[in-house]
XYZ file of C-alpha atoms in Angstrom:
82
model
C -116.119 -187.257 -84.014
C -117.676 -187.104 -87.440
C -115.459 -185.795 -90.190
C -116.538 -182.296 -91.389
C -120.194 -182.881 -90.492
C -122.168 -180.759 -88.088
C -123.063 -182.568 -84.875
C -125.613 -181.712 -82.225
C -124.775 -178.992 -79.741
C -124.784 -181.560 -76.945
C -122.397 -183.911 -78.769
C -120.052 -181.032 -79.615
C -120.107 -179.797 -76.010
C -119.391 -183.296 -74.699
C -116.523 -183.722 -77.157
C -114.979 -180.381 -76.165
C -115.369 -180.994 -72.426
C -113.786 -184.437 -72.720
C -110.537 -182.992 -74.111
C -107.829 -182.164 -71.546
C -107.281 -178.657 -72.911
C -104.948 -177.027 -70.402
C -103.025 -173.941 -71.491
C -101.190 -173.909 -73.855
C -102.345 -177.287 -75.253
C -105.883 -177.135 -76.673
C -105.898 -180.943 -77.198
C -107.488 -180.555 -80.642
C -110.401 -178.337 -79.570
C -109.668 -175.684 -82.198
C -109.614 -178.317 -84.947
C -112.932 -179.692 -83.701
C -114.584 -176.253 -83.664
C -113.151 -175.421 -87.108
C -114.434 -178.728 -88.497
C -117.948 -177.795 -87.382
C -117.880 -174.202 -88.667
C -116.151 -174.651 -92.048
C -119.008 -176.675 -93.651
C -121.382 -173.895 -92.577
C -119.483 -171.388 -94.731
C -117.148 -169.917 -92.124
C -113.622 -168.908 -93.175
C -111.264 -170.223 -90.489
C -108.181 -168.267 -89.435
C -105.744 -169.519 -86.818
C -104.691 -167.021 -84.169
C -101.467 -167.850 -82.376
C -100.665 -166.006 -79.140
C -97.261 -167.226 -77.985
C -97.860 -170.958 -77.328
C -101.670 -170.695 -77.222
C -103.743 -171.358 -80.346
C -107.134 -169.728 -80.900
C -109.250 -169.180 -83.986
C -111.272 -166.510 -85.736
C -114.076 -167.795 -87.941
C -115.847 -165.215 -90.078
C -118.943 -165.638 -92.208
C -119.741 -163.585 -95.282
C -118.052 -160.509 -96.685
C -118.406 -156.850 -95.798
C -120.530 -155.272 -93.108
C -121.866 -156.363 -90.789
C -119.119 -158.727 -89.635
C -120.284 -162.007 -88.118
C -117.488 -163.903 -86.423
C -116.846 -166.693 -83.942
C -113.727 -166.364 -81.818
C -112.521 -169.654 -80.391
C -110.773 -169.855 -77.054
C -110.864 -173.376 -75.657
C -107.875 -173.805 -73.378
C -108.184 -173.459 -69.614
C -105.957 -172.396 -66.751
C -104.424 -175.337 -64.852
C -106.141 -176.186 -61.567
C -103.068 -175.765 -59.409
C -102.449 -178.068 -56.460
C -105.441 -180.408 -56.197
C -105.135 -180.591 -52.395
C -105.948 -176.873 -52.187
């Protein structure tokens, strides 16, 4: 993935989907999302909920608030034979 450079929506989606992000491990998804938003002027704030990491990325100051809330981990599949 390119370092701190915006990539196409398709490339970003492919990169995120390719990561084995199963709760609570996001496999670097939050870092990838933050790396795309920070150069666009977003302030990145980590949100830790027990073992699960999320992010809050806000843009600008004052009202109205424009924010991106990252949540990239998924629930495990359970037994594959079911």
